[in-house]
Each structure stands twice: as C-alpha cells, then as structure tokens.
Coordinates of C-alpha atoms and ligand atoms in Angstrom, one line a residue:
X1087 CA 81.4 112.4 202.9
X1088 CA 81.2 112.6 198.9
X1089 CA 78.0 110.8 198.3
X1090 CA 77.7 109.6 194.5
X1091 CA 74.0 110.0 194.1
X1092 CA 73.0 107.1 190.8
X1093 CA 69.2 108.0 189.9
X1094 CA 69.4 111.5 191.8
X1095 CA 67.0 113.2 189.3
X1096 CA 64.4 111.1 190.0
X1097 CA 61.2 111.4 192.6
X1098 CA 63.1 110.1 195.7
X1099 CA 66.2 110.6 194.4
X1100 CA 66.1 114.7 193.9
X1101 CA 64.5 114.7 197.2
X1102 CA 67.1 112.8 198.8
X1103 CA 69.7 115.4 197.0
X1104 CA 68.1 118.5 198.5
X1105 CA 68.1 116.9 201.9
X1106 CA 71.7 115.8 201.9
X1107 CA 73.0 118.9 200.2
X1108 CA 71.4 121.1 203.1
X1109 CA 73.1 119.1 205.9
X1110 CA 76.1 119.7 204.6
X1111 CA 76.9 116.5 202.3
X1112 CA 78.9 116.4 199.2
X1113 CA 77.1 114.8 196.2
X1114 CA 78.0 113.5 192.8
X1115 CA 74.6 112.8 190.4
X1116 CA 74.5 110.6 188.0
X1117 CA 71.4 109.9 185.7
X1118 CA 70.4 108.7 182.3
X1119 CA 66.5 111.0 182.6
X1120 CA 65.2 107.7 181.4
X1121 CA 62.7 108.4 183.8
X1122 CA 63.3 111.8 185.0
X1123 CA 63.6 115.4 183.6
X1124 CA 66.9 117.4 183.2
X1125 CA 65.5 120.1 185.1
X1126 CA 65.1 119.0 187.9
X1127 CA 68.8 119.1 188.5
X1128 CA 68.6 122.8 188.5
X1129 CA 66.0 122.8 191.1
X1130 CA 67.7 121.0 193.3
X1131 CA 70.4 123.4 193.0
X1132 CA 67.8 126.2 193.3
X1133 CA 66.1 124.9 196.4
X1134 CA 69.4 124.0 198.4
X1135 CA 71.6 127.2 196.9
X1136 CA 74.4 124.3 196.9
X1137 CA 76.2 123.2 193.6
X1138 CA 77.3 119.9 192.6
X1139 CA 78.8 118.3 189.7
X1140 CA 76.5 116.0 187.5
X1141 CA 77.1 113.6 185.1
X1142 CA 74.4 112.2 182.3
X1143 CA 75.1 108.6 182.3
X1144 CA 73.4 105.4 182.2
X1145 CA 74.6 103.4 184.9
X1146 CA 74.4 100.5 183.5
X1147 CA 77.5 101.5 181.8
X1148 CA 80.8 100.5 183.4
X1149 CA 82.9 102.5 181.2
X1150 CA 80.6 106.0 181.5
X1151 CA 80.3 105.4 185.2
X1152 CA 83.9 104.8 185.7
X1153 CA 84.7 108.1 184.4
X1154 CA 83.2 109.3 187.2
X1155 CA 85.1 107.5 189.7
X1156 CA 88.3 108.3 187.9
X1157 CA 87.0 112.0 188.2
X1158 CA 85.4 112.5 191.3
X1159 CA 86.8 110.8 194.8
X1160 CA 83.5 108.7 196.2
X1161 CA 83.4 107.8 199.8
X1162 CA 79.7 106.2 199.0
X1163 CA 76.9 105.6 197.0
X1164 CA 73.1 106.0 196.6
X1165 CA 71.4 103.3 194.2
X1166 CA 68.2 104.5 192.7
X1167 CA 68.4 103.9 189.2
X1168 CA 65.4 101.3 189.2
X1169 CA 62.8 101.3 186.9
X1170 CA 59.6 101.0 189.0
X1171 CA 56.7 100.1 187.9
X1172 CA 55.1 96.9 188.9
X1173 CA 52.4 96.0 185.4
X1174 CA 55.2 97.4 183.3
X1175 CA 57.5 95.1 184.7
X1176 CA 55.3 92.0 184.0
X1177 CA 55.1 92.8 180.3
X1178 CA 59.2 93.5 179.9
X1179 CA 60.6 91.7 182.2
X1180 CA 64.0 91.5 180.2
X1181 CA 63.8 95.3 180.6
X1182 CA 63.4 95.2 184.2
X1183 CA 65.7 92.5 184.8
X1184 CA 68.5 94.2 182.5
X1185 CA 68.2 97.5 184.0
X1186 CA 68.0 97.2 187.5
X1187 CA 70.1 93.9 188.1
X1188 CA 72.9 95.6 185.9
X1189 CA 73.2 98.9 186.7
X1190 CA 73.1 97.7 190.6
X1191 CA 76.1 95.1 189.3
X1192 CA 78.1 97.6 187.8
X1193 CA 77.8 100.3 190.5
X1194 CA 79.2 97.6 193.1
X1195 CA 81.5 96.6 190.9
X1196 CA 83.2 100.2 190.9
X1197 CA 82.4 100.8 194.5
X1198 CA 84.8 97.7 195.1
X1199 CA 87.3 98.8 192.6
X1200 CA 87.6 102.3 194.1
X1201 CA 88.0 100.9 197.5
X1202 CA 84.5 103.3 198.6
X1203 CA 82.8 100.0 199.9
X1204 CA 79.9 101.8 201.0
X1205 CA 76.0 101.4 199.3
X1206 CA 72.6 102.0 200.5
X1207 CA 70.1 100.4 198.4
X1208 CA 66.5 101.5 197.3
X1209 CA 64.6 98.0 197.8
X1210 CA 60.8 97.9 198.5
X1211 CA 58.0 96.4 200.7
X1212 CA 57.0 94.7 197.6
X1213 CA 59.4 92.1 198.8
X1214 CA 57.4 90.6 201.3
X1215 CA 54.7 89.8 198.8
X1216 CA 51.7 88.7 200.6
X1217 CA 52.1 89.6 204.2
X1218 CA 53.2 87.1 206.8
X1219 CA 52.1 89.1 209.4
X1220 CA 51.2 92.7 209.8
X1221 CA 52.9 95.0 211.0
X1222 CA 55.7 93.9 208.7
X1223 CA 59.3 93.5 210.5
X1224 CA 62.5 93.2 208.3
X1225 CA 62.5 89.2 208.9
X1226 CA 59.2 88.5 207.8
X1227 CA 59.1 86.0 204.6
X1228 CA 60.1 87.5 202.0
X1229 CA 58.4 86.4 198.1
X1230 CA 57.7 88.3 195.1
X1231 CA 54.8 88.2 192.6
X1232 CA 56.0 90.1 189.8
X1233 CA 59.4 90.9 187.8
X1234 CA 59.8 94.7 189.5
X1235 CA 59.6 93.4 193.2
X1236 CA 62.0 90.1 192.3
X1237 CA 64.6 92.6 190.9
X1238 CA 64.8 94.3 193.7
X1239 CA 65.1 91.2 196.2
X1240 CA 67.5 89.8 193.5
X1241 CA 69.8 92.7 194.4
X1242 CA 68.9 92.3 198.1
X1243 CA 70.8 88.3 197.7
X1244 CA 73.5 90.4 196.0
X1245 CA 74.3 92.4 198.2
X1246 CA 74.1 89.6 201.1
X1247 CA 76.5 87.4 198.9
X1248 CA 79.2 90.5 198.4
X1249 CA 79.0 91.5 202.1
X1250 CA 79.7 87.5 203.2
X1251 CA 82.8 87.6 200.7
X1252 CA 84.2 91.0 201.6
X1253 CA 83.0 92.6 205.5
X1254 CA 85.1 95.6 204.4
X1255 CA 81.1 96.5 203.0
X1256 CA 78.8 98.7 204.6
X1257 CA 75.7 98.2 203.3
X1258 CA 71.9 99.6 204.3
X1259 CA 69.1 98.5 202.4
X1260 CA 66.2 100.3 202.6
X1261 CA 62.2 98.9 201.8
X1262 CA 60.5 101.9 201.3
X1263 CA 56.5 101.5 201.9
X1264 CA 54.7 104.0 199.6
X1265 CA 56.4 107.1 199.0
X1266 CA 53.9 110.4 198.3
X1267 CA 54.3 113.8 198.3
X1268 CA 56.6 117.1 197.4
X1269 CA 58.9 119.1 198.8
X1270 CA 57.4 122.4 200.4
X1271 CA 58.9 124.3 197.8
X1272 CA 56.7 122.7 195.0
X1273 CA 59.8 123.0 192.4
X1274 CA 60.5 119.1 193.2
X1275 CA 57.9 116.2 193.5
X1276 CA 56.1 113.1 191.7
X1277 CA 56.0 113.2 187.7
X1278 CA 55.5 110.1 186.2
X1279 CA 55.0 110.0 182.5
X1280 CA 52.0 109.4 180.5
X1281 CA 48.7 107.7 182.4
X1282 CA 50.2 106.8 186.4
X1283 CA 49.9 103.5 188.0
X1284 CA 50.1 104.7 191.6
X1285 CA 47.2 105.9 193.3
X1286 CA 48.4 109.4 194.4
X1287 CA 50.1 110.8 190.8
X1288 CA 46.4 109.2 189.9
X1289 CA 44.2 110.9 192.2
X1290 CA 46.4 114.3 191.5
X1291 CA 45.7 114.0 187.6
X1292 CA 42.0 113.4 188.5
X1293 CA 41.9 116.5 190.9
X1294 CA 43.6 118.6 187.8
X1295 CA 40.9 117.1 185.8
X1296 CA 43.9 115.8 183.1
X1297 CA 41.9 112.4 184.0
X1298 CA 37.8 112.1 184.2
X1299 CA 37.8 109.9 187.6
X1300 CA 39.8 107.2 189.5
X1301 CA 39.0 103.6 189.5
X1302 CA 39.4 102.0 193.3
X1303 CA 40.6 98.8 192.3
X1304 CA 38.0 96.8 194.5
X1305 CA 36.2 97.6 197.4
X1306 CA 35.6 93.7 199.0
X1307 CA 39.1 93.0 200.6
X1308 CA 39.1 92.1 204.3
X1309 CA 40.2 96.0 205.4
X1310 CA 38.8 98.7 207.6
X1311 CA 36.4 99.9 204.6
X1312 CA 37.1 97.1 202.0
X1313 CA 39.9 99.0 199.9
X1314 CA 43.3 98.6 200.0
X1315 CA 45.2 99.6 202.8
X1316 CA 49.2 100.9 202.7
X1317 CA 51.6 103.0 204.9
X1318 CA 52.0 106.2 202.8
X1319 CA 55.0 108.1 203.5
X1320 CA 56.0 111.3 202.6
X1321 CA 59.2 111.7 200.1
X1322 CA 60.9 113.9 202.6
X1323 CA 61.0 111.8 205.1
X1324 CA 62.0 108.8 203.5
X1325 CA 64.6 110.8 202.0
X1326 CA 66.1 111.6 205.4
X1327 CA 66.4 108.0 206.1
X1328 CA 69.1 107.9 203.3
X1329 CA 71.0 110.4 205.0
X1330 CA 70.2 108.7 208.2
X1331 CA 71.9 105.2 206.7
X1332 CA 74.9 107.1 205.3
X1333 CA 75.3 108.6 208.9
X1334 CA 75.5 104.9 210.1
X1335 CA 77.8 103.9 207.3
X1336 CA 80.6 106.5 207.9
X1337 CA 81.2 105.0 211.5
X1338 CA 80.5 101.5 210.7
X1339 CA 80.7 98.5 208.0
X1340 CA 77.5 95.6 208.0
X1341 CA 74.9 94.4 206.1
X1342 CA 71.5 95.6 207.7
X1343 CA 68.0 96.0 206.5
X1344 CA 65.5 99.0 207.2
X1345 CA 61.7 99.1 206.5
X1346 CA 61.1 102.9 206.2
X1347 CA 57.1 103.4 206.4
X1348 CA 55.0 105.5 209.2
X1349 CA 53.8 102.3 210.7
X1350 CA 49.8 103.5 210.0
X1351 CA 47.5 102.2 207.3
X1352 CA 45.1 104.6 205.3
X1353 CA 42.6 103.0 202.8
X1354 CA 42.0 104.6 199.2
X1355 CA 39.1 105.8 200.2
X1356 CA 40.6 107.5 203.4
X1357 CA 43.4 109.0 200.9
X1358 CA 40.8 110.1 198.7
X1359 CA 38.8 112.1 201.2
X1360 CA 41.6 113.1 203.0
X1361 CA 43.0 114.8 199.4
X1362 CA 39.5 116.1 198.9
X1363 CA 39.2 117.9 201.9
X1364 CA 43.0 119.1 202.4
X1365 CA 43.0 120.5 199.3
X1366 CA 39.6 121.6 198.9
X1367 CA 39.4 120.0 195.3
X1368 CA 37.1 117.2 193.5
X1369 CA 38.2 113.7 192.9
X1370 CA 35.2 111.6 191.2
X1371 CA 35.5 107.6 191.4
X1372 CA 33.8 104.8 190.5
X1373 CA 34.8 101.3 192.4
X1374 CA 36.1 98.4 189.8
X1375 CA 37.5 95.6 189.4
X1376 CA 40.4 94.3 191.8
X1377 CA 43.5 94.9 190.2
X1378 CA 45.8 91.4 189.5
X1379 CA 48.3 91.1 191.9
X1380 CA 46.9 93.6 194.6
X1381 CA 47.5 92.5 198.4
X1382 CA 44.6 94.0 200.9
X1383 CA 46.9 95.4 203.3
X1384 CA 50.4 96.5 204.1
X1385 CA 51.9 98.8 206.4
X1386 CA 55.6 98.5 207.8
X1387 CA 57.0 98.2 211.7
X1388 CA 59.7 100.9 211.5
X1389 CA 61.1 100.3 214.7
X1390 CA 64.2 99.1 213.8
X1391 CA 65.0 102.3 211.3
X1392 CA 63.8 104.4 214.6
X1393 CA 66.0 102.0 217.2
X1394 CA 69.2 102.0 214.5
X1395 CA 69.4 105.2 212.9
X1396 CA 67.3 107.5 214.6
X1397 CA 64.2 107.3 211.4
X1398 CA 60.8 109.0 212.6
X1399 CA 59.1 110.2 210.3
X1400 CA 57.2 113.7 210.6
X1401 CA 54.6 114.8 208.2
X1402 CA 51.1 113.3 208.3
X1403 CA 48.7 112.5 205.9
X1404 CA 47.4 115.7 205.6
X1405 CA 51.1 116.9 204.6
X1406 CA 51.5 114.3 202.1
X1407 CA 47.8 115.6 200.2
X1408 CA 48.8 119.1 200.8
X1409 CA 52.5 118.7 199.0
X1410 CA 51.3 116.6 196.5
X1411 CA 48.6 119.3 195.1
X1412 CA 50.8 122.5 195.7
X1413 CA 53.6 120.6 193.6
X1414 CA 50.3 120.8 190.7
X1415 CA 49.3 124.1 191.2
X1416 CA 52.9 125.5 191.6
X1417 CA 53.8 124.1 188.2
X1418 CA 50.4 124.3 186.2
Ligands
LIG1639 C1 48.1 101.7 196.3 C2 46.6 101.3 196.5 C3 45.7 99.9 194.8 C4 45.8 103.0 191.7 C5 53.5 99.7 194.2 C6 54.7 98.9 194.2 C7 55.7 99.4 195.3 C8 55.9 100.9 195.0 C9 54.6 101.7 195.0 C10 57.8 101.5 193.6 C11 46.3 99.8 196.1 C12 45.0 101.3 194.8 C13 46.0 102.4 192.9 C14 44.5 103.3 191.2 C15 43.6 102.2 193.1 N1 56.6 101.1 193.8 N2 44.9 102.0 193.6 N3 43.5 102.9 191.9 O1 50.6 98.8 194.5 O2 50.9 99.5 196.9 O3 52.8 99.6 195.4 O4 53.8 101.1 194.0 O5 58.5 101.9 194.5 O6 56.9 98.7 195.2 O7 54.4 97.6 194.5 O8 51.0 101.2 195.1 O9 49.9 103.3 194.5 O10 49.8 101.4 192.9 O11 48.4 101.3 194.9 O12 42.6 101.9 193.7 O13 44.4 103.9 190.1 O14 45.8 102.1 195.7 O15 44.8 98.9 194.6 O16 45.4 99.3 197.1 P1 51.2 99.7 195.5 P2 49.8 101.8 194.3

C-alpha cells in the first residue's frame, strides 16, 4: 500500500513515517514546514534506512497536490496538516478555519478523483468538549469550545457527509488524547516553536532551563490532586494506530471512529514529578490562575481501537518523561 503521508514532517506525522516505513509501507510525504523543520525528513530516512519521495507543498493547494497524484500512484492517505494550537486558534480563527477545513477539502477531493478512496483523519478528544461522562467512548456528545477543536469536528461532518454519498470510502478517524514523547532514537520528537502551550514541550524547556518555571494552570478542579487530569500517550504508539487503521482500510470500506488514549489519567503535578524523577532533572512551578477554556479531566476508553484494530498501547509514563528529555539532551 502507497501511503501518501500530508503533514508527515510534523510531531505525529514523522513518527507515524518511521513506523510505517519499518513495517514495510510505501509512503509519499507531503509538507509545507509551516510548522515543521525540513530535516526532519532526513531523519526519518536515517532512523528507518528506507527512502521515500517527498514533495514541499501546501496542501491546501489543489494544483501542487495534484502533481503529486499525477506523479505518484496513491492507494491512501494520512491527513495531518492541521494547525494545532487551541489559544492561537481563538485569536485567528480565519487561519484555522482556512487551513485545516481546506487542505482536508482538497485532499478528499483528489482522493475521490484518483479513485484511492481511502483517509484516516487526525481528529482530537477536544471534540467532546466538556466531558459527558468519563471514560470517554466514541459516542459520547460531542461540542467544541474553541476554533481548533470545531475545525477538526467540522471535518469529522465532512467526512460523514462524503462517506453517506459515496460507501466506495474507507475512512478511520482517529481522536488522539494527548500525545508526548520521542522516538528512542532521539533524532525525532516534539519541537514546537517559540514559548509552547502544551504542558510537556513546557515542562521540557523548564527542565533545560530555556524557561524559569511552569505555571500549573490551577490547582482547585474537582481531580485526584486538584490539577488537571489527561490521558497522555506516547507518540509511538499513537503512531502505530495509523498503521493499525490503514491495516483495516486495505481489507475494508466504512466510516468508523477510534479514540486512541491509554485509558489512565495523570495530573500535572503527577507528570511533573514523574519528569523530575525519571529524568533526574529540576522543574520549578508556581500554581496560577486556571487557564480559560481548561476542562478538569479527560481520559479516553480505547476499547473499541483495541476490539477493532488490535491498538494497545505500550510505553508508560515513565517512557513518555524518559523520550521526551533524551530527545533534549540528544539534540542540545
Ligand atoms: C494539559 C494540562 C493544562 C500547560 C490541547 C488540545 C488537544 C491537543 C493537546 C492538539 C491541562 C495544564 C498546560 C502549562 C499547565 N492539541 N498545563 N501549564 O489542553 O489537554 O489539550 O493540547 O492535538 O486537542 O486541546 O493539553 O498540554 O495544553 O494541557 O498547567 O503551561 O496541563 O491546564 O490541565 P490540553 P495541554
């Protein structure tokens, strides 16, 4: 299967790569490094020994992207071109709605026109907004509370709408939890630009001492210690559920919707002493101010992904802490 991999230079994206590439998958990447550095499409090639071709193109345009197709024959696709982050969003949302509505239009559009009906989808837990119930299952109310997360259910009604017109689709969308972590090699993992929103890239740049100490946005929610609670998974193993989801592509067509998370909460301040002791490193914080928008608690039921494609996941916390700080010191 020729996977056409849009977003593949990315944090889950180049980690997805390596793992397809060394179970014996095809891939095409495509990438615009809005949001991602050129090299890491020579480590990917470095960690797996595997080439690939790779195209630098905004997949929001139809006419670059279809070169591709013309070029390269596409059984499938990956979409991970989304920009991602959630107080960004809510101060352009034109930016959020242009790029990820579009570039997941376009990519469908090509997928339909090169008869290669077949598209897993990077969608989010931030699509269940406030919890209906914890453990989250896939049918649990779904409502967003800011422009990021309603992209990315926007695109979840697309793909509904184009698999009711057209079952010739196979289509998996995946919610990813919280995604953390490195690969082993430490050539590959998280590096957002300028100050991070996320609380791992955070605590990280407070552990390198590139930031003075890390603000735990509020300490008085209803949780095991009062800080907010979410299933952290590591990058690996979410990127095995993408190959997992292509697996159950190639045999069959549907429309079908995966939470991939461990299933386990861990607090901020559980991540934070967890990081400090696995890594033997400091990480001052001060407790603040709740941040706007913030749920108390999330953490997924992945029993479906485990029942349907086979998803367990298999590093622990201590894993994601240890890959996330030897990704730092490999590449001080
Ligand atoms: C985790 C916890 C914060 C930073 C968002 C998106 C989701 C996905 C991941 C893209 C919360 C606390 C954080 C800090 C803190 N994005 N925190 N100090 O908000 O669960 O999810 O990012 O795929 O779709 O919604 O992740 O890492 O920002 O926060 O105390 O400096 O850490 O309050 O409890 P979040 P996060």
């Amino acid at each position: 299967m020729k996977v056409l991999v849009v977003g593949g230079a990315g944090y889950i994206g180049s980690h997805t790569c390596v793992d397809l590439l060394n179970n014996r998958f095809e891939i095409v990447v495509v990438d615009n490094f809005s949001n991602s550095k050129p090299e890491v499409i020579d480590k990917i090639k470095q960690i797996t020994g595997k080439d690939f071709n790779f195209y630098e193109v905004d997949a929001c345009n139809q006419e670059a992207l279809e070169e591709v197709f013309k070029k390269e024959k596409i059984d499938g696709a990956i979409h991970f071109a989304g920009y991602k982050a959630v107080g960004e969003s809510v101060e352009k949302p034109l930016m959020y709605y242009h790029n990820n509505l579009l570039s997941a239009l376009v990519l469908c559009e090509l997928l339909d026109k090169y008869n290669c009906r077949k598209i897993v989808f990077s969608s989010s837990a931030t699509v269940y907004g406030v919890p209906e119930r914890l453990p989250l299952t896939e049918d649990c109310r779904l409502s967003t509370t800011n422009p990021y997360g309603t992209t990315k259910l926007m695109i979840e009604k697309i793909l509904e709408d184009l698999y009711k017109s057209n079952n010739d689709w196979g289509i998996c969308i995946l919610r990813y939890f919280n995604p953390i972590g490195a690969h082993s090699s430490g050539l590959i993992g998280e590096d957002p630009n300028g100050i991070p929103n996320n609380l791992m890239p955070y605590i990280v740049k407070v552990a390198n001492k590139e930031l003075p100490e890390l603000g735990v946005f509020g300490n008085d929610y209803d949780t095991k210690d009062g800080t907010g609670v979410r299933d952290y998974i590591h990058v690996c193993d979410l990127a095995h559920g993408h190959l997992l989801a292509l697996n159950k592509l190639a045999k069959e067509n549907g429309l079908n919707y995966y939470n991939l998370g461990t299933g386990h909460g861990y607090s901020v301040l559980e991540m934070v002493e967890t990081f400090k002791r696995v890594n033997n490193v400091d990480v001052p914080y001060k407790i603040k101010e709740r941040r706007a928008g913030d749920i108390a608690e999330c953490y997924a039921d992945a029993t479906k992904a485990l029942n349907e494609l086979g998803f367990k996941t298999e590093y622990s916390l201590e894993d994601m802490c240890a890959s996330a700080w030897n990704y730092v010191v490999k590449n001080k």
